[in-house]
Tab-separated table of C-alpha atoms and ligand atoms in Angstrom:
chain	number	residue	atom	x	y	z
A	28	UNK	CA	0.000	0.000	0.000
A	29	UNK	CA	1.557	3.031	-1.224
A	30	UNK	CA	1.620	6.178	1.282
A	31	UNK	CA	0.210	9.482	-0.574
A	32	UNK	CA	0.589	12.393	1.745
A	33	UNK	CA	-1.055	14.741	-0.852
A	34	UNK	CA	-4.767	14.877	0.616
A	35	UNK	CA	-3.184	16.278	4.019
A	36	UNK	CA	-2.479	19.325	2.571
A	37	UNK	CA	-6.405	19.804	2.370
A	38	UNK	CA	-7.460	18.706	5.477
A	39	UNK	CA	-8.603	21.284	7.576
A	40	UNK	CA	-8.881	21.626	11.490
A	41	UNK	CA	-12.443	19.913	11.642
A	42	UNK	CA	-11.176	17.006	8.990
A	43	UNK	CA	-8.050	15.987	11.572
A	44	UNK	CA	-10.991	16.425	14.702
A	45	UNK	CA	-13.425	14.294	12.739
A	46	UNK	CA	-10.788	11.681	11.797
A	47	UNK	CA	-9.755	11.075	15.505
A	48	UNK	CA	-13.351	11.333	16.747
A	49	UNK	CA	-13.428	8.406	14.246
A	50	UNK	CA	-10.463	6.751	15.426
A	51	UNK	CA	-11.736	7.062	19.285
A	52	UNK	CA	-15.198	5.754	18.353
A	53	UNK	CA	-13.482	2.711	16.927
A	54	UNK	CA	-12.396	1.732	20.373
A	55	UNK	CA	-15.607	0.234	21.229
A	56	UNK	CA	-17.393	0.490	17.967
A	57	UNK	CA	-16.985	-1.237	14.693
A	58	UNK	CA	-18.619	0.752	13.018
A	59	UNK	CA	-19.143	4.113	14.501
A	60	UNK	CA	-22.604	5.684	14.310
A	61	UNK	CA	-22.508	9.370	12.563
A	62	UNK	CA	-24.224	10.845	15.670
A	63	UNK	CA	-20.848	9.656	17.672
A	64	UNK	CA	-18.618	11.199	15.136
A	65	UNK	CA	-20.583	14.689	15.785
A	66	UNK	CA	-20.377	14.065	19.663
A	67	UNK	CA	-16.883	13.173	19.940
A	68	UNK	CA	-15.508	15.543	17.592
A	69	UNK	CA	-17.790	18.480	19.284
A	70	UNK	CA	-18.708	19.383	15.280
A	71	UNK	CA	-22.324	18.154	15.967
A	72	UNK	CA	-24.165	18.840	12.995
A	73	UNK	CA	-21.572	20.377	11.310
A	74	UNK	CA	-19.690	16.984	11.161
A	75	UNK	CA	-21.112	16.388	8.063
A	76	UNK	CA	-19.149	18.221	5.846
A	77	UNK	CA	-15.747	16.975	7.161
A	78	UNK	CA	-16.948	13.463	6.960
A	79	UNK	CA	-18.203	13.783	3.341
A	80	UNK	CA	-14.449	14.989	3.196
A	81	UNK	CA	-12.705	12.276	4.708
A	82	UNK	CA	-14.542	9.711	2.777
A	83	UNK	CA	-13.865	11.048	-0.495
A	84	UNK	CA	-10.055	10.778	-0.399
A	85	UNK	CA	-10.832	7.477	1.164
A	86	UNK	CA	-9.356	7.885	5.328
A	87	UNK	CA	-12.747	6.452	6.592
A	88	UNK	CA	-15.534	4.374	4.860
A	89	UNK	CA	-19.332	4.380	4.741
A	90	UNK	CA	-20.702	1.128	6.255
A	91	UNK	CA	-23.905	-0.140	7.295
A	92	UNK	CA	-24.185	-2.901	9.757
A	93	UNK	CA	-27.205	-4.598	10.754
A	94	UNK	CA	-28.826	-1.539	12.831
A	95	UNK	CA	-27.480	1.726	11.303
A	96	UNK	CA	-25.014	3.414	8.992
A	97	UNK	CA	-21.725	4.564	9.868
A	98	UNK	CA	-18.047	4.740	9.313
A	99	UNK	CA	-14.781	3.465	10.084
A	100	UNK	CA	-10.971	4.414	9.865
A	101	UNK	CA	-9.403	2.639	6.873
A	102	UNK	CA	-5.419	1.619	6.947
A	103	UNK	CA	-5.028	5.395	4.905
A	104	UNK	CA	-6.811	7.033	7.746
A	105	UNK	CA	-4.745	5.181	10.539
A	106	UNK	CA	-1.768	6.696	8.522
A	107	UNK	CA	-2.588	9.993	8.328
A	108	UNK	CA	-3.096	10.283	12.206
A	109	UNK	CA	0.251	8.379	12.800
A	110	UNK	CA	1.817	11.030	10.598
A	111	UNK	CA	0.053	13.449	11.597
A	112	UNK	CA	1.090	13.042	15.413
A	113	UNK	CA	5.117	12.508	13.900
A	114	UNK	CA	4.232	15.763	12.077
A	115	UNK	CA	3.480	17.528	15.085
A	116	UNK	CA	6.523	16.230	17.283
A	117	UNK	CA	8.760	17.040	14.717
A	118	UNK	CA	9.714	13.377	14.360
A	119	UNK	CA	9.100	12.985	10.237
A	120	UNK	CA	9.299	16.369	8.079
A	121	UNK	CA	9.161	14.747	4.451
A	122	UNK	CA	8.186	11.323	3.493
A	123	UNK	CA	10.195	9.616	0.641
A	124	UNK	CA	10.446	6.567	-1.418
A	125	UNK	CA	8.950	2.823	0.019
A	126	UNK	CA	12.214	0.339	0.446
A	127	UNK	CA	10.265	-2.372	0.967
A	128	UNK	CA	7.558	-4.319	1.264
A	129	UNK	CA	7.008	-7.041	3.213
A	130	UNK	CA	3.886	-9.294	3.609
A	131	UNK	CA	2.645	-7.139	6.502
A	132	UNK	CA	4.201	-4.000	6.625
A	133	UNK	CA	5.382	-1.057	4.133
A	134	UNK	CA	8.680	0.485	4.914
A	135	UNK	CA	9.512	4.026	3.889
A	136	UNK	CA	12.147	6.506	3.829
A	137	UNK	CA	11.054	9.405	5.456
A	138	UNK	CA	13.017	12.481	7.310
A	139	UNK	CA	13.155	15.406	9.589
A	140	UNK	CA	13.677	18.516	9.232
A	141	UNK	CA	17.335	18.854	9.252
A	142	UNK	CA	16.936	16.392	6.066
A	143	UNK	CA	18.230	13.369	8.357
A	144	UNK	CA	16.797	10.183	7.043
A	145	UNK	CA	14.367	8.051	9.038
A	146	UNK	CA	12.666	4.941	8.572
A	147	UNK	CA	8.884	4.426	9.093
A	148	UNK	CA	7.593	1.178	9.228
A	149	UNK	CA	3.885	0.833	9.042
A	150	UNK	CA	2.599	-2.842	10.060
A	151	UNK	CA	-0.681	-3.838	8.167
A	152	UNK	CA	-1.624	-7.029	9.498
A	153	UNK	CA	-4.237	-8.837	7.853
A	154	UNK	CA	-2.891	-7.986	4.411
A	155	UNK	CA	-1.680	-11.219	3.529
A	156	UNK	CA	-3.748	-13.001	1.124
A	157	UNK	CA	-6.245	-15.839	2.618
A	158	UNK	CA	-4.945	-18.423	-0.308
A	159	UNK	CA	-1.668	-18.123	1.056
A	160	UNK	CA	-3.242	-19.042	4.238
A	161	UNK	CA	-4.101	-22.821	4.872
A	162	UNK	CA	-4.526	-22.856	8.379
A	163	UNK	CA	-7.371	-21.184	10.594
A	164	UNK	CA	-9.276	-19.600	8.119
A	165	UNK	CA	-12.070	-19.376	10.353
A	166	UNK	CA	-10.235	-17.415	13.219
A	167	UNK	CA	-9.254	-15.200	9.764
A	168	UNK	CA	-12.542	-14.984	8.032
A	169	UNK	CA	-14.482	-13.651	11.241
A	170	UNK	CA	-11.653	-10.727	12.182
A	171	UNK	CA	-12.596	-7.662	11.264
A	172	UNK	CA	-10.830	-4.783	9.687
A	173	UNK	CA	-10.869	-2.904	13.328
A	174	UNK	CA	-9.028	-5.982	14.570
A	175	UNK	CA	-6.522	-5.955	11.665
A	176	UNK	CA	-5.712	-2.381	12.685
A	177	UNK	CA	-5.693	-3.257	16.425
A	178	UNK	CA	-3.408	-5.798	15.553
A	179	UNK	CA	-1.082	-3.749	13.384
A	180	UNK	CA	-1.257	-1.798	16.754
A	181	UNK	CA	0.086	-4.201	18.644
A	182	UNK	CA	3.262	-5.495	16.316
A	183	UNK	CA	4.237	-1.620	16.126
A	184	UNK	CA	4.649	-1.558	20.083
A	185	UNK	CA	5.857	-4.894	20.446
A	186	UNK	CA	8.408	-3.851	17.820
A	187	UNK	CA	9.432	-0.664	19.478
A	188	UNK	CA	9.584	-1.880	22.802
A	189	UNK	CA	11.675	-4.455	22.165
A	190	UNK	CA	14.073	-2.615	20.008
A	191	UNK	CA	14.639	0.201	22.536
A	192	UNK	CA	15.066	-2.540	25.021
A	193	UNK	CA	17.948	-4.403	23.007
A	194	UNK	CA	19.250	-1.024	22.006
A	195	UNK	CA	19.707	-0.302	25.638
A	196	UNK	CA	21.402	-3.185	25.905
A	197	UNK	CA	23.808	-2.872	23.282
A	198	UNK	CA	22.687	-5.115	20.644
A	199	UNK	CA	23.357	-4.147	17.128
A	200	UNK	CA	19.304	-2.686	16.081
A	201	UNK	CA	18.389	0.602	14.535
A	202	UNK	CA	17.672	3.199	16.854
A	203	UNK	CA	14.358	3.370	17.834
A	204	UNK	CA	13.154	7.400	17.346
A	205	UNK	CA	9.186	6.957	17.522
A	206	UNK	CA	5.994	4.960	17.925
A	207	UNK	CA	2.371	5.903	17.098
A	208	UNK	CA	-0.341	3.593	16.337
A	209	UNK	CA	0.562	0.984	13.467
A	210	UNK	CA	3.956	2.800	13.345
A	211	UNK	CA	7.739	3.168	14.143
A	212	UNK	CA	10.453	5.503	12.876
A	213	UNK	CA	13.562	4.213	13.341
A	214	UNK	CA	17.008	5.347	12.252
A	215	UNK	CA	17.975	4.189	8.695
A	216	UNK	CA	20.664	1.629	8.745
A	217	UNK	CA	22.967	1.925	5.525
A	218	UNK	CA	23.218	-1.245	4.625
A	219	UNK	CA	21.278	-4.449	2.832
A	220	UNK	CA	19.921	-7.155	3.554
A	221	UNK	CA	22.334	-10.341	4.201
A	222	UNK	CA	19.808	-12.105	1.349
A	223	UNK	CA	21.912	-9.744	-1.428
A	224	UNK	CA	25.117	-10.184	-0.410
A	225	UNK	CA	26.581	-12.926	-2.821
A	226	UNK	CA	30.030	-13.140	-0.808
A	227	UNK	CA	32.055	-12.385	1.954
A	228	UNK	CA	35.807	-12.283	2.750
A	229	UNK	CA	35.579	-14.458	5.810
A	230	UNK	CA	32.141	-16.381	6.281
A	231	UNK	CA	33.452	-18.116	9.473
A	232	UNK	CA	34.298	-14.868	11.107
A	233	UNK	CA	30.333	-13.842	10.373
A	234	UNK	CA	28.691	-16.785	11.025
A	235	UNK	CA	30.153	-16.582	14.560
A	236	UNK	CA	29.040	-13.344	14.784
A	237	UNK	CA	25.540	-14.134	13.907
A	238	UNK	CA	25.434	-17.051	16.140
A	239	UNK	CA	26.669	-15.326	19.174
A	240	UNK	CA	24.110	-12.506	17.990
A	241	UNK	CA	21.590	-15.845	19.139
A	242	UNK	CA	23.222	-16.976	22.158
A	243	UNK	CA	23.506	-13.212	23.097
A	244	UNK	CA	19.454	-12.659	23.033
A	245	UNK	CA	18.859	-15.903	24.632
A	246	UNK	CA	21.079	-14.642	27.710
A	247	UNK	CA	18.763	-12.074	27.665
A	248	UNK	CA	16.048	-14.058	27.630
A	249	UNK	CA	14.818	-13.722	23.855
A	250	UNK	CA	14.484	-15.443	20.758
A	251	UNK	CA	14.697	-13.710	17.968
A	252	UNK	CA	11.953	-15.923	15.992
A	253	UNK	CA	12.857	-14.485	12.446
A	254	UNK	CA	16.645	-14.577	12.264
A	255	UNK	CA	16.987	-14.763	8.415
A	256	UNK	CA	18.665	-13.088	5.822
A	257	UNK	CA	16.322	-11.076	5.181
A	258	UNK	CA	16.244	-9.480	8.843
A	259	UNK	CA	20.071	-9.193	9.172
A	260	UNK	CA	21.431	-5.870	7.622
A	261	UNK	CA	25.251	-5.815	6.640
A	262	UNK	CA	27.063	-3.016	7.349
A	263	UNK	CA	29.782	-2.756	5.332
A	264	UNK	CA	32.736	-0.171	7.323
A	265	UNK	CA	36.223	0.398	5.503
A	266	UNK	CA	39.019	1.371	7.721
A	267	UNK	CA	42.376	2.647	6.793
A	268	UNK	CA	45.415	1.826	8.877
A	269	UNK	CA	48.439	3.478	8.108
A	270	UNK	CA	51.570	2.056	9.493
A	271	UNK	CA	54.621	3.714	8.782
A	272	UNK	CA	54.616	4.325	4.819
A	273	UNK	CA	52.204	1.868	4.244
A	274	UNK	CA	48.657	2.189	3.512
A	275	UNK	CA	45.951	-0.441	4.801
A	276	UNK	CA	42.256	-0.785	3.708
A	277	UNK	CA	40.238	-3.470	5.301
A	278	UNK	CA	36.800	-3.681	5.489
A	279	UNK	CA	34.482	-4.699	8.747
A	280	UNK	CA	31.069	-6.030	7.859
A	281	UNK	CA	28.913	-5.748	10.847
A	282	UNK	CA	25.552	-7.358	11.001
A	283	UNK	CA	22.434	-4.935	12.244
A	284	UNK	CA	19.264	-7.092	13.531
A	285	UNK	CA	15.876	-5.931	12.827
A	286	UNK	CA	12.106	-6.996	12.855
A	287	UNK	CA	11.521	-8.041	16.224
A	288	UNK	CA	7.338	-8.364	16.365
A	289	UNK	CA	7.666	-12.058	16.071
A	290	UNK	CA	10.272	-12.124	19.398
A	291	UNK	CA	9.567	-14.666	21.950
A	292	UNK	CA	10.712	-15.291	25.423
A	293	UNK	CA	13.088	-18.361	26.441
A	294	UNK	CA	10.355	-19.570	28.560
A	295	UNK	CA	7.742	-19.937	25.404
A	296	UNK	CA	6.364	-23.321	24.972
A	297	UNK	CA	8.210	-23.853	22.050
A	298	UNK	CA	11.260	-21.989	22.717
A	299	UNK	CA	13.156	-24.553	21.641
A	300	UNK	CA	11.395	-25.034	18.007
A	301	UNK	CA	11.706	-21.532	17.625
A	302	UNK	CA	15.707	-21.842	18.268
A	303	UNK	CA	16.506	-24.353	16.814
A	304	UNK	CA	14.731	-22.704	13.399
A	305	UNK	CA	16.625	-19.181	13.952
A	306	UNK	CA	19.850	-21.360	14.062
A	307	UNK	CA	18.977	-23.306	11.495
A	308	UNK	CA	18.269	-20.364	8.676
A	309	UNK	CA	21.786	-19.260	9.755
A	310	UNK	CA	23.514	-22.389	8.982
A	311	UNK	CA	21.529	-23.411	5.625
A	312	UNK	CA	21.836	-19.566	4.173
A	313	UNK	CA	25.732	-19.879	4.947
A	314	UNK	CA	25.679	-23.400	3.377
A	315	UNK	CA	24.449	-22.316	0.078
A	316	UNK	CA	24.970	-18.955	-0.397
A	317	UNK	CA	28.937	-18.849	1.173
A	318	UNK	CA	29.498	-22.399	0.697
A	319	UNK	CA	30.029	-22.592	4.533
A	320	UNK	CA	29.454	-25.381	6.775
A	321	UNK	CA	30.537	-24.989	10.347
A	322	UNK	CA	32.202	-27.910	12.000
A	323	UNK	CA	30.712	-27.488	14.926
A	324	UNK	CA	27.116	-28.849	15.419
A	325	UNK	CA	24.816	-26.842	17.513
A	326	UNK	CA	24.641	-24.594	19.601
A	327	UNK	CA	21.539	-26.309	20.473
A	328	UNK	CA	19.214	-24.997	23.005
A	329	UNK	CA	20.011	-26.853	26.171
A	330	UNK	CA	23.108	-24.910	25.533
A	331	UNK	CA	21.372	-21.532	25.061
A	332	UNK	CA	19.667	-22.042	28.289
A	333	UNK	CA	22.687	-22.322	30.495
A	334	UNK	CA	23.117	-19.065	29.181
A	335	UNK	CA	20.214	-17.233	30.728
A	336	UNK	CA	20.869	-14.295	33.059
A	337	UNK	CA	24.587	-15.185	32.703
A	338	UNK	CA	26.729	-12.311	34.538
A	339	UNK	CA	23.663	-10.787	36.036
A	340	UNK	CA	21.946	-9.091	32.601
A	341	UNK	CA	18.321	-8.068	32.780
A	342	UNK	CA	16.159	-10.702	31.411
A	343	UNK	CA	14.254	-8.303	28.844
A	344	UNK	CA	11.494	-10.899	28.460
A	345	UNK	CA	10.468	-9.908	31.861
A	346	UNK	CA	11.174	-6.308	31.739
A	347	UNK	CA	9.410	-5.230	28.761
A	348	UNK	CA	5.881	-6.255	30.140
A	349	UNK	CA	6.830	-3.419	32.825
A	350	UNK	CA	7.732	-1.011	29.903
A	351	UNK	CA	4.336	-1.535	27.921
A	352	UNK	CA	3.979	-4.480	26.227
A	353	UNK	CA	2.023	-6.276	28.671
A	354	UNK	CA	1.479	-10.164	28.535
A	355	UNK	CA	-1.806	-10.238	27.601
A	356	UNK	CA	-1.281	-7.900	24.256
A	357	UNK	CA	1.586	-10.766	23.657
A	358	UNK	CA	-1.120	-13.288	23.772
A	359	UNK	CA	-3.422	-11.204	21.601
A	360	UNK	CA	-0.738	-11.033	18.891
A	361	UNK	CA	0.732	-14.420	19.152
A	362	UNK	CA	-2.704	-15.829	18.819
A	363	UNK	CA	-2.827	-13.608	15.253
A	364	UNK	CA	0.282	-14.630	14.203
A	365	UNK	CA	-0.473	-18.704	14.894
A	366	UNK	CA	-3.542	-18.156	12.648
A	367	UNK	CA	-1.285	-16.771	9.679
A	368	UNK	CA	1.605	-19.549	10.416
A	369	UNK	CA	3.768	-16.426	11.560
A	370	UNK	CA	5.127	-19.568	14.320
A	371	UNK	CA	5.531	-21.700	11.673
A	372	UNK	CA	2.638	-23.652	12.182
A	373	UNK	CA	1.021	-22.548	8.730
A	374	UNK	CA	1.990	-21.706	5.782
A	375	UNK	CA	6.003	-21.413	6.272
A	376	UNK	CA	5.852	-19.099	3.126
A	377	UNK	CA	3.406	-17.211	4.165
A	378	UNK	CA	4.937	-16.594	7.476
A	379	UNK	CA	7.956	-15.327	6.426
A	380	UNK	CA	6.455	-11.686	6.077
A	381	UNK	CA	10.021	-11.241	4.365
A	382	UNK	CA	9.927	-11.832	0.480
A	383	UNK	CA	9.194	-8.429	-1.423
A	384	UNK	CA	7.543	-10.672	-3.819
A	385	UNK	CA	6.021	-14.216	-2.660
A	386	UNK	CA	5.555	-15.581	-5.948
A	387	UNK	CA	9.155	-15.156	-6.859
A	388	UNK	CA	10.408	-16.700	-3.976
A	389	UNK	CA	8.426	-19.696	-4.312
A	390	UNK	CA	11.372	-21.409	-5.708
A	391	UNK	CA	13.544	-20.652	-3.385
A	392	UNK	CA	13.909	-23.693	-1.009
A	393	UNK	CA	16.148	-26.324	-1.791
A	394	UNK	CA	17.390	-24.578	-4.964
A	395	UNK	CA	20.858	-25.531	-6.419
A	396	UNK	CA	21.697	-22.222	-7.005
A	397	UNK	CA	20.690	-19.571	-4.952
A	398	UNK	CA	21.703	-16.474	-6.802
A	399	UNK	CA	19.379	-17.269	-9.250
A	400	UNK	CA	15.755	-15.254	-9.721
A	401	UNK	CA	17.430	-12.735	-7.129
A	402	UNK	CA	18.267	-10.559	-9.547
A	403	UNK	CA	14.917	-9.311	-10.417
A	404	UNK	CA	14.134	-8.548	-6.630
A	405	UNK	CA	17.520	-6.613	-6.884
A	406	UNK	CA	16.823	-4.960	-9.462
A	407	UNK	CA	13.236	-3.750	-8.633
A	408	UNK	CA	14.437	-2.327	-5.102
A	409	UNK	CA	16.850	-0.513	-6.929
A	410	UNK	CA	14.289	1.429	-8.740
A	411	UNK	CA	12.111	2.278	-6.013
A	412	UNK	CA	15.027	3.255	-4.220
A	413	UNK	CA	15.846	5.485	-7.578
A	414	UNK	CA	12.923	7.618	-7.617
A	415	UNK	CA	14.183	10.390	-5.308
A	416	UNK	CA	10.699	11.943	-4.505
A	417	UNK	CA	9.942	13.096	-1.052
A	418	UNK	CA	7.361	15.075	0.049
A	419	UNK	CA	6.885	17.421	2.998
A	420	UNK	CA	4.233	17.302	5.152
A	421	UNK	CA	1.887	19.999	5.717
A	422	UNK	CA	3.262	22.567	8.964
A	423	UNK	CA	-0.289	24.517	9.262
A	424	UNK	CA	-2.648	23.820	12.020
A	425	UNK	CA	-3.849	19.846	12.186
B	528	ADP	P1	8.912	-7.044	7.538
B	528	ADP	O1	8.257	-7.250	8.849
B	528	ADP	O2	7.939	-6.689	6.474
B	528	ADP	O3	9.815	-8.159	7.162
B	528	ADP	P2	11.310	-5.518	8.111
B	528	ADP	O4	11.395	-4.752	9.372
B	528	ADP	O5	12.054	-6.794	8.052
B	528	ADP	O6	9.781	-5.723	7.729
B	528	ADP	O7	11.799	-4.584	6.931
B	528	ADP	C1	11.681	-4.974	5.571
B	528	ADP	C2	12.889	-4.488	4.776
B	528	ADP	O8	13.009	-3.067	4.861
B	528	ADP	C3	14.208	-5.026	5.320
B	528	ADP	O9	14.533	-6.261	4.762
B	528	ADP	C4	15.177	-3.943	4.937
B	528	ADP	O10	15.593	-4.096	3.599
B	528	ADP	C5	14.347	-2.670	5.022
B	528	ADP	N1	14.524	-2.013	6.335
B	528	ADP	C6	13.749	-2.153	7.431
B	528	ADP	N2	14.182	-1.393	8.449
B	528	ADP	C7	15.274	-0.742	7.996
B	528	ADP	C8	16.186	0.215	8.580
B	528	ADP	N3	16.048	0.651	9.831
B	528	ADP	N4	17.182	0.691	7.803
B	528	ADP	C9	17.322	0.258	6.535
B	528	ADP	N5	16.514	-0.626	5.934
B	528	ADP	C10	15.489	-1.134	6.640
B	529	MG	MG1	11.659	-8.716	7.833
């Protein structure tokens, strides 16, 4: 879903008050009744016009349900109040180009006001196309789009929380700048994905990175859940040494994790599927892309386990319940993510949530040679990533 900030120049005062009275009437509404709008929003009567407004550039949508007409917020009007809110705390100026998209989110370049580049990542759950879907269509079928946007709610926090809460902790993640609704900014990491790197000088050196990476969040009582090429940024660094008359370039590569709504604690019921898998993706990518096979087996997770706590760290498991992400909305959006095979219990293609492009990565396991079909992934980021638009957001009254 592309992201067209052109409609907020229009919006006036009683379109942004009408939109939230929208959004707050969703809370306990599915749809809300028009008389609600004009109540919350204090328009009353006048309400009207804005709504008429709002639906025409398509933020909310006409609906009747069984008793009376109404609206609700569509995914464009849930972005328009996230930006809207970044907009006002000066945390996104300008929004640019999309760099990705994956199954259930959009990612965009965006930036503030000093022209410093961002990245907002808006989750849209319940995107992902019921074919792809074998398993619990029912619990699918009877969500509705509130819930969708609930739960897009949800991954956005769980996402944020936990990457402040590694960040604090010194693990390699983007820094996380904002949160609002369906929505983080994040700093942009200069780098791509592990998936397009076809080579590295020293694949040992990196897989032992990457593993410790997994052993390291375990300590801290996490599993990662996702640990894939597709979620591991490499940051390439050249450094010069000069000794004496001579002149020295050698490059670092240092891996940057990201997409953490999927995260699960060590104490998960099937902590140890959900390690063994993250370990797993490590050691087949490495076999066939770098030709790399470790010699040791493992680490398996009896191993991880001895690991927890170790040298007094904060279990962040436990802490981030305190910090927001309570245990219940965990349940909420693990149940969500069962139903879509996010755990790996469906669909393993469809839980992914990685490929820009499903269909082209149907291919992909057990291939010979992995390089191939890549190219045309490659080659259509590069073009997005070409177009060089941005656009500022409006700075009058909202
Ligand atoms: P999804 O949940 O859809 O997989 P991700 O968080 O993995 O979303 O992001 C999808 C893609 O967007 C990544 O593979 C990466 O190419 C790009 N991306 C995401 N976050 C950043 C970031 N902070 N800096 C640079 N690129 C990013
Ligand atoms: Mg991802």
């Amino acid at each position: 879903m592309r992201l067209d900030t052109k409609a907020m120049r229009y919006l006036t005062a009683e379109d942004w008050r009408t939109l939230t009275a929208v959004e707050s009437g969703s809370r306990n509404h599915e749809v809300v009744p028009t008389p609600l709008i004009g109540q919350i929003s204090g328009l009353r009567g006048g309400v009207h016009k804005s709504i008429s407004a709002l639906a025409k550039v398509g933020l909310i949508a006409r609906l009747k349900n069984a008793k009376y007409d109404g609206y609700r917020l569509t995914y464009g009007g849930l972005d328009y109040l996230a930006l809207n809110t970044y907009r006002k705390r000066k945390d996104v100026y300008s929004v640019g180009n999309q760099i990705g998209v994956g199954k259930e989110s959009d990612i965009f370049v965006v930036a503030d006001e000093q022209g410093v580049q961002r990245v907002l990542k808006i989750h849209r759950l319940g995107r992902i196309s019921f074919r792809t879907v074998k398993a619990n269509r029912d619990y699918l079928r009877n969500r509705s789009s509130g819930s969708w946007m609930y739960m897009s709610r949800l991954a956005a926090l769980k996402e944020y929380t936990f990457m402040t809460a590694l960040r604090e902790n010194g693990f390699p993640v983007p820094e996380p700048l904002a949160q609002s609704r369906h929505t983080i900014v994040m700093s942009l990491i200069d780098a791509f994905p592990m998936r397009q790197i076809s080579s590295v000088p020293d694949p040992a050196s990196l897989y032992a990175e990457l593993i410790s990476m997994i052993l390291r969040l375990a300590q801290y009582g996490l599993i990662h859940g996702d640990f894939n090429e597709f979620n591991i940024l490499i940051k390439e660094e050249t450094k010069r040494e000069i000794e004496g008359d001579k002149e020295t370039e050698s490059i670092t590569l240092t891996p940057i994790l990201i997409d953490f709504p999927q995260m699960v604690s060590v104490d998960h019921a099937n902590a140890e599927y959900y390690f063994d898998r993250d370990v797993n993706c490590i050691k087949r990518f490495f076999e066939r892309r770098f030709h790399f096979t470790s010699d040791e087996k493992g680490p398996h997770f009896a191993d991880a386990r001895k690991l927890i706590g170790k040298d007094g760290v904060t279990r962040l498991d436990v802490s981030v319940e305190a910090s927001g992400f309570s245990r219940k909305m965990a349940k909420e959006l693990e149940a969500y993510m069962k139903a879509v095979g996010v755990d790996g219990d469906g669909d393993p293609e469809a839980a992914r949530g990685d490929e820009e492009s499903g269909e082209e990565d149907e291919d992909e396991e057990g291939e010979e040679d992995p390089e191939d079909g890549e190219q045309t992934q490659d080659a259509e980021r590069t073009e997005e990533t070409a177009e060089g638009e941005s656009s500022v957001l409006p700075q009058d009254e909202g």
